[in-house]
mmCIF file of C-alpha atoms and ligand atoms in Angstrom:
data_model
loop_
_atom_site.group_PDB
_atom_site.id
_atom_site.type_symbol
_atom_site.label_atom_id
_atom_site.label_comp_id
_atom_site.label_asym_id
_atom_site.label_seq_id
_atom_site.Cartn_x
_atom_site.Cartn_y
_atom_site.Cartn_z
ATOM 1 C CA MET A 14 57.147 2.996 38.452
ATOM 2 C CA SER A 15 59.237 3.983 35.407
ATOM 3 C CA LYS A 16 59.820 0.275 34.549
ATOM 4 C CA THR A 17 59.426 -0.535 30.922
ATOM 5 C CA LEU A 18 56.749 -3.297 30.310
ATOM 6 C CA SER A 19 57.043 -5.192 27.086
ATOM 7 C CA SER A 20 53.981 -4.836 24.937
ATOM 8 C CA LYS A 21 51.742 -7.390 23.210
ATOM 9 C CA LYS A 22 52.956 -10.325 25.373
ATOM 10 C CA CYS A 23 50.632 -13.130 26.090
ATOM 11 C CA GLY A 24 49.878 -14.122 29.712
ATOM 12 C CA PRO A 25 47.305 -14.948 32.424
ATOM 13 C CA ILE A 26 44.395 -12.654 33.421
ATOM 14 C CA GLY A 27 45.347 -10.772 36.658
ATOM 15 C CA ILE A 28 42.619 -10.661 39.368
ATOM 16 C CA PHE A 29 43.290 -8.085 42.104
ATOM 17 C CA ASP A 30 41.726 -7.310 45.431
ATOM 18 C CA SER A 31 42.732 -5.773 48.670
ATOM 19 C CA GLY A 32 42.424 -9.138 50.315
ATOM 20 C CA TYR A 33 40.238 -12.235 50.092
ATOM 21 C CA GLY A 34 37.126 -10.649 48.646
ATOM 22 C CA GLY A 35 38.233 -11.025 44.984
ATOM 23 C CA LEU A 36 38.295 -14.715 45.464
ATOM 24 C CA THR A 37 34.445 -14.515 45.279
ATOM 25 C CA ILE A 38 34.742 -12.995 41.807
ATOM 26 C CA LEU A 39 37.609 -15.148 40.702
ATOM 27 C CA LYS A 40 35.488 -18.297 41.472
ATOM 28 C CA HIS A 41 32.665 -17.075 39.177
ATOM 29 C CA ILE A 42 35.081 -16.070 36.346
ATOM 30 C CA GLN A 43 36.907 -19.385 36.544
ATOM 31 C CA SER A 44 33.633 -21.380 36.212
ATOM 32 C CA ALA A 45 32.467 -19.186 33.267
ATOM 33 C CA MET A 46 35.901 -19.238 31.703
ATOM 34 C CA PRO A 47 37.653 -22.305 32.847
ATOM 35 C CA GLU A 48 40.114 -22.541 29.902
ATOM 36 C CA TYR A 49 41.872 -19.181 30.831
ATOM 37 C CA ASP A 50 44.975 -18.822 32.994
ATOM 38 C CA PHE A 51 44.679 -16.525 36.078
ATOM 39 C CA ILE A 52 46.987 -14.902 38.649
ATOM 40 C CA TYR A 53 45.240 -13.769 41.827
ATOM 41 C CA LEU A 54 46.967 -10.965 43.883
ATOM 42 C CA GLY A 55 45.518 -10.078 47.322
ATOM 43 C CA ASP A 56 47.058 -7.145 49.140
ATOM 44 C CA ASN A 57 46.231 -8.816 52.431
ATOM 45 C CA ALA A 58 49.067 -6.981 54.202
ATOM 46 C CA ARG A 59 47.382 -3.608 53.647
ATOM 47 C CA THR A 60 43.746 -4.536 53.773
ATOM 48 C CA PRO A 61 41.216 -2.931 54.402
ATOM 49 C CA TYR A 62 41.312 -0.285 51.561
ATOM 50 C CA GLY A 63 37.732 0.822 52.281
ATOM 51 C CA THR A 64 38.568 3.223 55.027
ATOM 52 C CA ARG A 65 41.557 4.723 53.308
ATOM 53 C CA SER A 66 41.825 8.051 51.296
ATOM 54 C CA PHE A 67 41.477 8.300 47.472
ATOM 55 C CA GLN A 68 45.251 8.883 47.124
ATOM 56 C CA VAL A 69 46.270 5.969 49.213
ATOM 57 C CA VAL A 70 43.833 3.533 47.528
ATOM 58 C CA TYR A 71 45.085 4.822 44.109
ATOM 59 C CA GLU A 72 48.743 4.288 45.037
ATOM 60 C CA PHE A 73 48.218 0.809 46.520
ATOM 61 C CA THR A 74 46.166 -0.212 43.502
ATOM 62 C CA LEU A 75 48.650 1.055 41.028
ATOM 63 C CA GLN A 76 51.378 -0.833 42.761
ATOM 64 C CA CYS A 77 49.494 -4.116 42.541
ATOM 65 C CA VAL A 78 48.454 -3.442 38.871
ATOM 66 C CA THR A 79 52.079 -2.827 37.980
ATOM 67 C CA LYS A 80 53.103 -6.035 39.808
ATOM 68 C CA LEU A 81 50.553 -7.992 37.817
ATOM 69 C CA PHE A 82 51.839 -6.431 34.547
ATOM 70 C CA GLU A 83 55.400 -7.365 35.514
ATOM 71 C CA MET A 84 54.151 -10.950 36.099
ATOM 72 C CA GLY A 85 52.946 -10.921 32.503
ATOM 73 C CA CYS A 86 49.196 -10.171 32.712
ATOM 74 C CA PRO A 87 47.840 -8.391 29.594
ATOM 75 C CA LEU A 88 44.584 -7.704 31.333
ATOM 76 C CA VAL A 89 43.934 -6.966 35.027
ATOM 77 C CA ILE A 90 40.485 -7.036 36.686
ATOM 78 C CA LEU A 91 40.177 -4.847 39.853
ATOM 79 C CA ALA A 92 37.975 -7.286 41.697
ATOM 80 C CA CYS A 93 37.529 -4.615 44.350
ATOM 81 C CA ASN A 94 34.892 -2.000 44.370
ATOM 82 C CA THR A 95 36.865 0.354 46.446
ATOM 83 C CA ALA A 96 39.705 0.264 44.014
ATOM 84 C CA SER A 97 37.303 0.405 41.059
ATOM 85 C CA ALA A 98 35.641 3.441 42.523
ATOM 86 C CA LYS A 99 38.811 5.230 43.576
ATOM 87 C CA ALA A 100 41.640 4.257 41.300
ATOM 88 C CA LEU A 101 40.260 2.813 38.056
ATOM 89 C CA ARG A 102 39.752 5.957 36.137
ATOM 90 C CA THR A 103 43.165 7.414 36.903
ATOM 91 C CA ILE A 104 44.914 4.226 36.102
ATOM 92 C CA GLN A 105 43.133 3.798 32.787
ATOM 93 C CA GLN A 106 43.521 7.487 31.790
ATOM 94 C CA ILE A 107 46.958 8.452 33.244
ATOM 95 C CA ASP A 108 48.994 5.437 34.017
ATOM 96 C CA LEU A 109 48.109 2.880 31.347
ATOM 97 C CA PRO A 110 49.342 5.156 28.462
ATOM 98 C CA ARG A 111 52.650 5.645 30.275
ATOM 99 C CA LEU A 112 53.078 1.979 31.432
ATOM 100 C CA ASP A 113 51.776 -0.012 28.377
ATOM 101 C CA ALA A 114 48.850 1.262 26.307
ATOM 102 C CA SER A 115 48.274 -2.217 24.878
ATOM 103 C CA ARG A 116 47.164 -3.581 28.185
ATOM 104 C CA ARG A 117 43.902 -3.131 29.867
ATOM 105 C CA VAL A 118 42.591 -2.611 33.400
ATOM 106 C CA LEU A 119 38.851 -3.156 33.974
ATOM 107 C CA GLY A 120 36.722 -2.623 37.180
ATOM 108 C CA ILE A 121 33.617 -4.313 38.508
ATOM 109 C CA ILE A 122 31.129 -1.536 39.173
ATOM 110 C CA ARG A 123 29.840 -1.056 35.714
ATOM 111 C CA PRO A 124 28.931 -4.826 35.064
ATOM 112 C CA THR A 125 27.074 -4.776 38.373
ATOM 113 C CA VAL A 126 25.254 -1.540 37.626
ATOM 114 C CA GLU A 127 24.112 -2.835 34.197
ATOM 115 C CA SER A 128 22.195 -5.725 35.848
ATOM 116 C CA ILE A 129 20.191 -3.483 38.207
ATOM 117 C CA GLY A 130 17.645 -2.094 35.699
ATOM 118 C CA GLU A 131 15.974 -5.387 35.169
ATOM 119 C CA LEU A 132 16.180 -6.460 38.852
ATOM 120 C CA SER A 133 14.443 -3.590 40.543
ATOM 121 C CA LYS A 134 10.743 -3.100 40.119
ATOM 122 C CA SER A 135 10.204 -0.445 42.813
ATOM 123 C CA ARG A 136 13.163 1.564 41.434
ATOM 124 C CA HIS A 137 14.548 1.856 44.991
ATOM 125 C CA VAL A 138 18.008 0.260 45.346
ATOM 126 C CA GLY A 139 20.135 -0.192 48.388
ATOM 127 C CA LEU A 140 23.947 -0.345 48.492
ATOM 128 C CA LEU A 141 25.954 -2.127 51.112
ATOM 129 C CA ALA A 142 29.648 -1.223 50.638
ATOM 130 C CA THR A 143 32.835 0.052 52.236
ATOM 131 C CA PRO A 144 32.892 3.697 53.336
ATOM 132 C CA GLY A 145 35.184 4.456 50.403
ATOM 133 C CA THR A 146 32.816 3.123 47.795
ATOM 134 C CA VAL A 147 29.755 4.761 49.463
ATOM 135 C CA LYS A 148 31.357 8.178 49.687
ATOM 136 C CA SER A 149 32.780 8.039 46.151
ATOM 137 C CA LEU A 150 29.058 7.968 44.966
ATOM 138 C CA SER A 151 30.293 5.755 42.022
ATOM 139 C CA TYR A 152 27.159 3.526 42.293
ATOM 140 C CA PRO A 153 24.518 6.162 42.277
ATOM 141 C CA LEU A 154 26.381 8.018 39.472
ATOM 142 C CA GLU A 155 26.826 4.986 37.370
ATOM 143 C CA ILE A 156 23.291 3.717 37.919
ATOM 144 C CA ASN A 157 21.750 7.012 37.136
ATOM 145 C CA LYS A 158 23.630 7.296 33.840
ATOM 146 C CA LEU A 159 21.830 4.072 32.708
ATOM 147 C CA TYR A 160 18.682 4.322 34.820
ATOM 148 C CA PRO A 161 17.813 7.927 35.840
ATOM 149 C CA ASP A 162 14.603 6.797 37.569
ATOM 150 C CA ILE A 163 16.350 4.635 40.123
ATOM 151 C CA GLU A 164 16.979 6.042 43.653
ATOM 152 C CA VAL A 165 20.070 4.642 45.350
ATOM 153 C CA THR A 166 20.645 4.608 49.102
ATOM 154 C CA GLY A 167 23.984 3.645 50.484
ATOM 155 C CA GLU A 168 25.107 2.219 53.875
ATOM 156 C CA ALA A 169 28.730 2.018 54.706
ATOM 157 C CA CYS A 170 29.789 -1.184 56.646
ATOM 158 C CA PRO A 171 33.350 -0.371 57.831
ATOM 159 C CA ILE A 172 33.592 -3.439 60.036
ATOM 160 C CA TRP A 173 32.479 -6.084 57.551
ATOM 161 C CA VAL A 174 35.794 -6.332 55.670
ATOM 162 C CA PRO A 175 37.850 -6.725 58.828
ATOM 163 C CA LEU A 176 35.414 -9.504 59.988
ATOM 164 C CA VAL A 177 36.054 -11.318 56.774
ATOM 165 C CA GLU A 178 39.798 -10.783 56.758
ATOM 166 C CA SER A 179 40.224 -11.999 60.337
ATOM 167 C CA GLY A 180 38.279 -15.229 59.704
ATOM 168 C CA GLU A 181 35.309 -14.105 61.783
ATOM 169 C CA SER A 182 32.619 -14.189 58.954
ATOM 170 C CA GLN A 183 30.861 -17.301 60.366
ATOM 171 C CA SER A 184 31.121 -16.201 64.112
ATOM 172 C CA ASP A 185 28.102 -15.291 66.288
ATOM 173 C CA GLY A 186 29.675 -11.854 66.802
ATOM 174 C CA ALA A 187 29.462 -11.072 63.111
ATOM 175 C CA ASP A 188 25.638 -11.285 63.327
ATOM 176 C CA PHE A 189 25.543 -8.064 65.498
ATOM 177 C CA PHE A 190 27.372 -5.977 62.757
ATOM 178 C CA VAL A 191 25.537 -7.631 59.873
ATOM 179 C CA ARG A 192 22.162 -6.997 61.392
ATOM 180 C CA ARG A 193 22.877 -3.413 62.307
ATOM 181 C CA HIS A 194 23.856 -2.299 58.831
ATOM 182 C CA VAL A 195 21.107 -4.185 57.020
ATOM 183 C CA GLU A 196 18.583 -2.610 59.372
ATOM 184 C CA ASN A 197 20.188 0.868 59.076
ATOM 185 C CA LEU A 198 19.915 0.584 55.211
ATOM 186 C CA LEU A 199 16.297 -0.532 55.190
ATOM 187 C CA SER A 200 15.278 2.224 57.746
ATOM 188 C CA LYS A 201 16.599 4.875 55.344
ATOM 189 C CA ASP A 202 14.277 3.732 52.514
ATOM 190 C CA SER A 203 11.491 1.345 53.085
ATOM 191 C CA ARG A 204 10.832 0.974 49.304
ATOM 192 C CA ILE A 205 14.055 -0.757 48.577
ATOM 193 C CA ASP A 206 13.452 -4.111 46.698
ATOM 194 C CA THR A 207 17.021 -4.780 45.626
ATOM 195 C CA ILE A 208 20.218 -4.635 47.651
ATOM 196 C CA ILE A 209 23.586 -4.611 45.854
ATOM 197 C CA LEU A 210 26.486 -6.262 47.829
ATOM 198 C CA GLY A 211 28.960 -3.559 46.528
ATOM 199 C CA CYS A 212 32.124 -5.062 48.141
ATOM 200 C CA THR A 213 33.655 -8.307 46.945
ATOM 201 C CA HIS A 214 34.149 -9.479 50.550
ATOM 202 C CA TYR A 215 30.391 -9.423 51.340
ATOM 203 C CA PRO A 216 29.334 -12.663 49.620
ATOM 204 C CA LEU A 217 31.381 -14.341 52.374
ATOM 205 C CA LEU A 218 28.805 -12.973 54.810
ATOM 206 C CA LEU A 219 25.840 -13.811 52.647
ATOM 207 C CA ASP A 220 24.212 -16.449 54.929
ATOM 208 C CA LYS A 221 24.179 -13.808 57.680
ATOM 209 C CA ILE A 222 22.996 -11.036 55.449
ATOM 210 C CA LEU A 223 20.089 -13.032 54.177
ATOM 211 C CA LYS A 224 19.034 -13.745 57.773
ATOM 212 C CA TYR A 225 18.243 -10.068 58.306
ATOM 213 C CA VAL A 226 16.990 -9.044 54.878
ATOM 214 C CA PRO A 227 13.113 -9.522 54.596
ATOM 215 C CA LYS A 228 11.872 -12.014 51.977
ATOM 216 C CA GLY A 229 11.069 -10.442 48.749
ATOM 217 C CA ILE A 230 14.063 -8.147 48.778
ATOM 218 C CA LYS A 231 16.650 -9.288 46.199
ATOM 219 C CA VAL A 232 20.309 -9.404 47.328
ATOM 220 C CA VAL A 233 22.672 -9.121 44.410
ATOM 221 C CA SER A 234 26.284 -10.457 44.553
ATOM 222 C CA GLN A 235 28.561 -9.322 41.764
ATOM 223 C CA GLY A 236 30.341 -12.538 40.773
ATOM 224 C CA GLU A 237 27.997 -13.849 38.108
ATOM 225 C CA TYR A 238 27.534 -10.408 36.482
ATOM 226 C CA VAL A 239 31.279 -9.726 36.316
ATOM 227 C CA ALA A 240 32.054 -13.089 34.910
ATOM 228 C CA ALA A 241 29.369 -12.739 32.147
ATOM 229 C CA SER A 242 30.624 -9.233 31.392
ATOM 230 C CA LEU A 243 34.287 -10.448 31.093
ATOM 231 C CA LYS A 244 33.231 -13.244 28.759
ATOM 232 C CA ASP A 245 31.376 -10.788 26.577
ATOM 233 C CA TYR A 246 34.491 -8.507 26.638
ATOM 234 C CA MET A 247 36.682 -11.324 25.338
ATOM 235 C CA ARG A 248 34.208 -11.887 22.595
ATOM 236 C CA ARG A 249 34.155 -8.262 21.611
ATOM 237 C CA HIS A 250 37.981 -7.933 21.893
ATOM 238 C CA PRO A 251 39.463 -10.904 20.003
ATOM 239 C CA ASP A 252 42.978 -9.176 20.039
ATOM 240 C CA MET A 253 42.999 -9.280 23.858
ATOM 241 C CA ASP A 254 41.407 -12.605 23.993
ATOM 242 C CA GLY A 255 44.255 -13.893 21.882
ATOM 243 C CA ARG A 256 46.811 -12.567 24.331
ATOM 244 C CA CYS A 257 45.220 -14.186 27.375
ATOM 245 C CA THR A 258 46.723 -17.726 27.691
ATOM 246 C CA LYS A 259 44.523 -20.737 28.068
ATOM 247 C CA GLY A 260 45.859 -23.541 30.145
ATOM 248 C CA GLY A 261 43.214 -23.613 32.991
ATOM 249 C CA THR A 262 45.721 -22.691 35.658
ATOM 250 C CA CYS A 263 45.562 -20.236 38.546
ATOM 251 C CA ARG A 264 48.451 -18.900 40.713
ATOM 252 C CA TYR A 265 47.762 -17.150 43.995
ATOM 253 C CA TYR A 266 49.841 -14.356 45.493
ATOM 254 C CA THR A 267 49.530 -12.331 48.647
ATOM 255 C CA THR A 268 51.438 -9.478 50.095
ATOM 256 C CA GLU A 269 50.953 -11.157 53.514
ATOM 257 C CA SER A 270 52.809 -14.299 54.622
ATOM 258 C CA VAL A 271 51.594 -17.413 52.935
ATOM 259 C CA GLU A 272 50.925 -19.006 56.393
ATOM 260 C CA THR A 273 48.452 -16.242 57.070
ATOM 261 C CA PHE A 274 46.894 -16.246 53.631
ATOM 262 C CA LEU A 275 46.404 -19.842 52.940
ATOM 263 C CA PRO A 276 43.975 -21.125 55.721
ATOM 264 C CA ASN A 277 41.349 -18.501 54.963
ATOM 265 C CA ALA A 278 41.789 -18.584 51.238
ATOM 266 C CA SER A 279 41.313 -22.348 51.228
ATOM 267 C CA ILE A 280 38.057 -21.959 53.216
ATOM 268 C CA PHE A 281 36.712 -19.323 50.825
ATOM 269 C CA LEU A 282 37.680 -21.318 47.784
ATOM 270 C CA ASN A 283 36.481 -24.601 49.243
ATOM 271 C CA SER A 284 39.757 -26.204 48.011
ATOM 272 C CA ASP A 285 43.413 -26.483 48.956
ATOM 273 C CA ILE A 286 45.711 -24.132 46.922
ATOM 274 C CA LEU A 287 49.322 -23.134 46.870
ATOM 275 C CA ALA A 288 50.289 -19.518 47.279
ATOM 276 C CA GLU A 289 53.345 -17.327 47.164
ATOM 277 C CA SER A 290 54.222 -14.150 49.127
ATOM 278 C CA VAL A 291 55.179 -11.020 46.945
ATOM 279 C CA THR A 292 56.858 -7.792 47.784
ATOM 280 C CA LEU A 293 55.440 -4.876 45.746
HETATM 281 N N1 DGL B 330 36.776 -6.156 48.354
HETATM 282 C C1 DGL B 330 36.917 -4.780 48.534
HETATM 283 C C2 DGL B 330 35.782 -4.076 47.816
HETATM 284 O O1 DGL B 330 35.174 -4.693 47.015
HETATM 285 C C3 DGL B 330 37.069 -4.424 50.002
HETATM 286 C C4 DGL B 330 37.809 -3.331 50.298
HETATM 287 C C5 DGL B 330 38.603 -3.189 51.439
HETATM 288 O O2 DGL B 330 39.696 -3.537 51.564
HETATM 289 O O3 DGL B 330 38.078 -2.465 52.431
HETATM 290 O O4 DGL B 330 35.512 -3.016 48.091
#
């Protein structure tokens, strides 16, 4: 961790997730910012993060961010709510000044939260997320900073990420667990009119989620909000924008074997890709 990283270099934007979920964010970012270069890193070998302690999520996330820095990324997006909730602040405040103060690491909770004020009329918002994200209280805290009148109710869905990671998101068995958590959430607060999918894996279960959410309740995936916010960030930070290379490429890395990563990643991205395995 004491490696020196050279400053002010240009390179691709790094997109990090514990596994496949960040691909749902990458897709939106790429379509909003097609001219940029990207590196995607999925820590598939150690997923899920959502059931792990603060310390472990922080250490794993820091290793992945450091790897993306070593690969030349001047900017890294934590396309993972669990990592954004549990590791972002420490990395920004403690590690970045030590590693390379000119680089940036951004999370995805804030851009999602900003959208909620306009979406909820009842001011009762539901959150479906990993146990780590729900327990961290990051969503209610961030939402209440901007919108003190909104009540947030969370439901942890510990099995949803493993369903996605094991390629079971479309299976009949997945319905049981999706229905259970949607119903649990709505039974805690019947006035919820907006549900945040506060885990980047969950859009991969969207068809099933929508089956069990009553009509009239909005289901909010994060991709478009994160993409719009990143585009805006680049406009406001021309120095960083100038350091992010623009060739329209994307390279994919996984901590798992390529043979394990590729089939699912290609399904989620709806296209064939090449990937490489990395050691952290
Ligand atoms: N995609 C991650 C998130 O947004 C999933 C975390 C996990 O690995 O459990 O929280």
